[in-house]
Short mmCIF file of C-alpha atoms and ligand atoms in Angstrom, two decimals:
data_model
loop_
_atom_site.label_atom_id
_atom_site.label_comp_id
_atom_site.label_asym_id
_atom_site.label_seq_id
_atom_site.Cartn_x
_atom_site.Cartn_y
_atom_site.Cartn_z
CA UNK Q 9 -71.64 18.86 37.81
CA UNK Q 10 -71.15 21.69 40.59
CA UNK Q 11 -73.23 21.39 43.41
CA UNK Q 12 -73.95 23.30 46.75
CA UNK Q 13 -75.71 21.01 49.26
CA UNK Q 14 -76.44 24.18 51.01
CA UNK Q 15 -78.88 25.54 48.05
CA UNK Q 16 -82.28 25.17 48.39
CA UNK Q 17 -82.47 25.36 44.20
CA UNK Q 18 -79.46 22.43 44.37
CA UNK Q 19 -82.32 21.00 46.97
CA UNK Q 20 -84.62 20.95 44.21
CA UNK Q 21 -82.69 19.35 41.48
CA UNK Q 22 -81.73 16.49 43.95
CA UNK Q 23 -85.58 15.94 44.50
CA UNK Q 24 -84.85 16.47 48.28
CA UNK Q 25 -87.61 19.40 48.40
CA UNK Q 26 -90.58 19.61 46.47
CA UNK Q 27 -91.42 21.75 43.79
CA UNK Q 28 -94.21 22.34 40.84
CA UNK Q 29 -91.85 21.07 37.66
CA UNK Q 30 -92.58 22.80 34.31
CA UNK Q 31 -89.70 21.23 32.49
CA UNK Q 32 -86.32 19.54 32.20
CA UNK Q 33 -83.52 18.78 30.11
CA UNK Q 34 -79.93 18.02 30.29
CA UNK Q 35 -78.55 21.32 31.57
CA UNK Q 36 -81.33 23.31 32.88
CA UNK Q 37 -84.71 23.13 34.89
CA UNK Q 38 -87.81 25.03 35.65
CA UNK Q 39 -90.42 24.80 38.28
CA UNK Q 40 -92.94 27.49 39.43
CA UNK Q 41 -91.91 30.28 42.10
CA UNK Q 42 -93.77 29.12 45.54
CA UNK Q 43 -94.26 33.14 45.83
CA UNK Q 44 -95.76 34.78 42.90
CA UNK Q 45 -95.18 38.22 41.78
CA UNK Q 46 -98.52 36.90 39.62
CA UNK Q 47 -100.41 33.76 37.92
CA UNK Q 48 -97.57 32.22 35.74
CA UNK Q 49 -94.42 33.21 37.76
CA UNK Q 50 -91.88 30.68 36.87
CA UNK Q 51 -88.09 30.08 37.16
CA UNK Q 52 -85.48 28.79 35.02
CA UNK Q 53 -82.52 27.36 36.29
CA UNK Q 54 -79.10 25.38 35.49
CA UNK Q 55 -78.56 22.23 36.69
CA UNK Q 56 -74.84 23.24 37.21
CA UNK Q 57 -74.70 25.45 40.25
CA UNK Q 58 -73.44 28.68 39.73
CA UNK Q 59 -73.89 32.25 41.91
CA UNK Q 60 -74.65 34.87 39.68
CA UNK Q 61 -74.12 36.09 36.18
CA UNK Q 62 -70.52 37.07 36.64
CA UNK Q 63 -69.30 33.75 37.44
CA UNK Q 64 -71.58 31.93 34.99
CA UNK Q 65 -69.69 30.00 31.64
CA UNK Q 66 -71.35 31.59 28.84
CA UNK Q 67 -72.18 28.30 27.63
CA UNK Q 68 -74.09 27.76 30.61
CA UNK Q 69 -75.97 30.97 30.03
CA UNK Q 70 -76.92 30.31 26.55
CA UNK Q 71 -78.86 26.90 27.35
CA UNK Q 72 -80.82 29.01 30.12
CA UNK Q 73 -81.66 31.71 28.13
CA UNK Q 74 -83.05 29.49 25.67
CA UNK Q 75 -85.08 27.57 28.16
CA UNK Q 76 -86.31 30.66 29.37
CA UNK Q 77 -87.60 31.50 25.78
CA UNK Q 78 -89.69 28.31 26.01
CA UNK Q 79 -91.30 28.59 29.90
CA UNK Q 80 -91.76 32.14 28.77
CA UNK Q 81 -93.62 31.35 25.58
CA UNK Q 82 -95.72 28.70 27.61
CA UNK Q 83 -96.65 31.08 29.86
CA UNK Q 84 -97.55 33.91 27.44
CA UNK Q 85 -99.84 31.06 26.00
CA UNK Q 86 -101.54 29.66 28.58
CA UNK Q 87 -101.92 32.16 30.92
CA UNK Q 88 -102.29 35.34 28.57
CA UNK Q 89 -100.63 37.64 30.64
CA UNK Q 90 -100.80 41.65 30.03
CA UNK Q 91 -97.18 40.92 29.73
CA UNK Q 92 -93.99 39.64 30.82
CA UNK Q 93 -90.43 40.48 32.34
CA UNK Q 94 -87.19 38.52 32.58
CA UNK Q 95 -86.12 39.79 35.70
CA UNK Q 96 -82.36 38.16 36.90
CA UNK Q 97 -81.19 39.45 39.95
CA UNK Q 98 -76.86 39.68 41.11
CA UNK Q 99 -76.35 39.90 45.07
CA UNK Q 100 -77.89 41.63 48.18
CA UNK Q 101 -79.17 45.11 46.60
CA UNK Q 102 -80.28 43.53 43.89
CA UNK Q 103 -82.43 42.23 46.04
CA UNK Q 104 -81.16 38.39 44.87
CA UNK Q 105 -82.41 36.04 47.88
CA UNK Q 106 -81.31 31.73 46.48
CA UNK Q 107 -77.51 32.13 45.12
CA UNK Q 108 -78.25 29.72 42.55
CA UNK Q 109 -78.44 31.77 39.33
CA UNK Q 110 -82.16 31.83 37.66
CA UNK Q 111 -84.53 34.14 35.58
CA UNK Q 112 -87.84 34.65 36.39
CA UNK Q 113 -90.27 34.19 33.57
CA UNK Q 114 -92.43 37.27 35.65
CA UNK Q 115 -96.08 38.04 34.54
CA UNK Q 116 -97.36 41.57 34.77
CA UNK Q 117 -100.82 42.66 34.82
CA UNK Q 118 -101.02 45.99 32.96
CA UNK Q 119 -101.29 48.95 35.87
CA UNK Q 120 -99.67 46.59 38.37
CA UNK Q 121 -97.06 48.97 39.24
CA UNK Q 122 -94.64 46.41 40.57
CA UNK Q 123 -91.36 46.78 41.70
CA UNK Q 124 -88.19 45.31 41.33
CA UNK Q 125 -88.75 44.11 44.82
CA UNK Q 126 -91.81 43.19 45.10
CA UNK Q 127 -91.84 41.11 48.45
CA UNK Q 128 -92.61 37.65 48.92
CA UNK Q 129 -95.84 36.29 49.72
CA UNK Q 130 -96.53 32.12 49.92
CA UNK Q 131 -98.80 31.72 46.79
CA UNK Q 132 -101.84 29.05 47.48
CA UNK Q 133 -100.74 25.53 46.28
CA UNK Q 134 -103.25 24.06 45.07
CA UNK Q 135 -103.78 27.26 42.43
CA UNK Q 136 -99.93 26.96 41.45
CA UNK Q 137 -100.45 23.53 40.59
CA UNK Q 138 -103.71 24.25 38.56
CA UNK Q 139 -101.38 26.63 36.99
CA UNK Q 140 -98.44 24.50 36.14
CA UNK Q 141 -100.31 22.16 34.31
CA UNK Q 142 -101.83 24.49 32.16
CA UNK Q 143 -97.81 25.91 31.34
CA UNK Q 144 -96.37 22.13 31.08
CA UNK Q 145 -99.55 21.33 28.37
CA UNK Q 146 -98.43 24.51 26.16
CA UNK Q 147 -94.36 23.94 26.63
CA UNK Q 148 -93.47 23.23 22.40
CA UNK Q 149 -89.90 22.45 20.90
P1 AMP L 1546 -84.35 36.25 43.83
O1 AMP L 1546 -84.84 37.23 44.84
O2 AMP L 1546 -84.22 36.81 42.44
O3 AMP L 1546 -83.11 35.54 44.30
O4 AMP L 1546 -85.52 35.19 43.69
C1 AMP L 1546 -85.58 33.98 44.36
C2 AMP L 1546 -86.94 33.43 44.10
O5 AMP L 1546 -86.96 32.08 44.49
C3 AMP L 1546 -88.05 34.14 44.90
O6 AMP L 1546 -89.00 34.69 43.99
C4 AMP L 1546 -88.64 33.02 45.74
O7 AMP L 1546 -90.03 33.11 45.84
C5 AMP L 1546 -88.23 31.79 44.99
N1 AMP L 1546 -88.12 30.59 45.80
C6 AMP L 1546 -87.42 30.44 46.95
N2 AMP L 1546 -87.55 29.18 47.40
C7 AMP L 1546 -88.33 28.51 46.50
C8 AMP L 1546 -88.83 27.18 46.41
N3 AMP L 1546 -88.54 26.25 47.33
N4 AMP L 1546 -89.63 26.87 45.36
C9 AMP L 1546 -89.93 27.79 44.43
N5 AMP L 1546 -89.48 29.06 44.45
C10 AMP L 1546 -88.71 29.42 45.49
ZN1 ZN L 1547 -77.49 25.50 43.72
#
């Protein structure tokens, strides 16, 4: 399976750096972004490494789109969100920061007038944890 050992999402898959795990199978992953947009904000990646959607296999794609269904119907569940984008960003002015390919699962609070860069702030730990539990308990097949 492709690898980068100089990806911090790669990182993550190893277990060499932490993160808040919602869910695993096979081919893909997804763990909680470290610097919410909002209350929920999770990602959804490929265990293959791969940079962006151009130089994806389709077959990769499909399997992370339909693990992103599921994180995003946990989240619409269990955190009730005004609503929620799929947001996948492809190089520098797209504003795409980890070259590992992922979609954030992105709550929006209604009148939050975000933008598509919305700048990253370290969430509080403790609260994203509180929060992943809640998604993991309301992840169904
Ligand atoms: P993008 O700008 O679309 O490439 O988004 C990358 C996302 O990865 C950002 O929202 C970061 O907050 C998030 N991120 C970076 N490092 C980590 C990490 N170690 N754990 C969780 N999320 C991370
Ligand atoms: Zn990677």
């Amino acid at each position: 399976m492709s690898h980068d050992p100089e990806c911090i999402f790669c990182k993550i898959l190893e277990g060499a750096i932490p993160a808040f795990k919602l869910y695993e199978d096979d081919d893909t992953f997804a763990f909680m972004d470290i610097n919410p947009l909002h209350d929920g904000h999770a990602l959804v990646i490929p265990k293959e490494h791969h940079t962006n959607i151009f130089e994806t296999p389709t077959e990769v794609l499909t399997t992370l789109m339909a693990t992103t269904q599921r994180i995003a119907k946990a989240v619409q569940n269990s955190i009730a969100p005004d609503g929620i984008n799929i947001l996948q960003a492809n190089g520098h002015g797209a504003a795409q920061s980890v070259f590992h390919i992922h979609f954030h699962v992105l709550p929006r609070k209604n009148g939050d007038d975000a933008k598509l860069n919305w700048g990253l702030r370290p969430g509080d730990k403790d609260h994203i944890e509180q929060l992943a539990d809640k998604i993991r308990a309301a992840i169904s097949d």
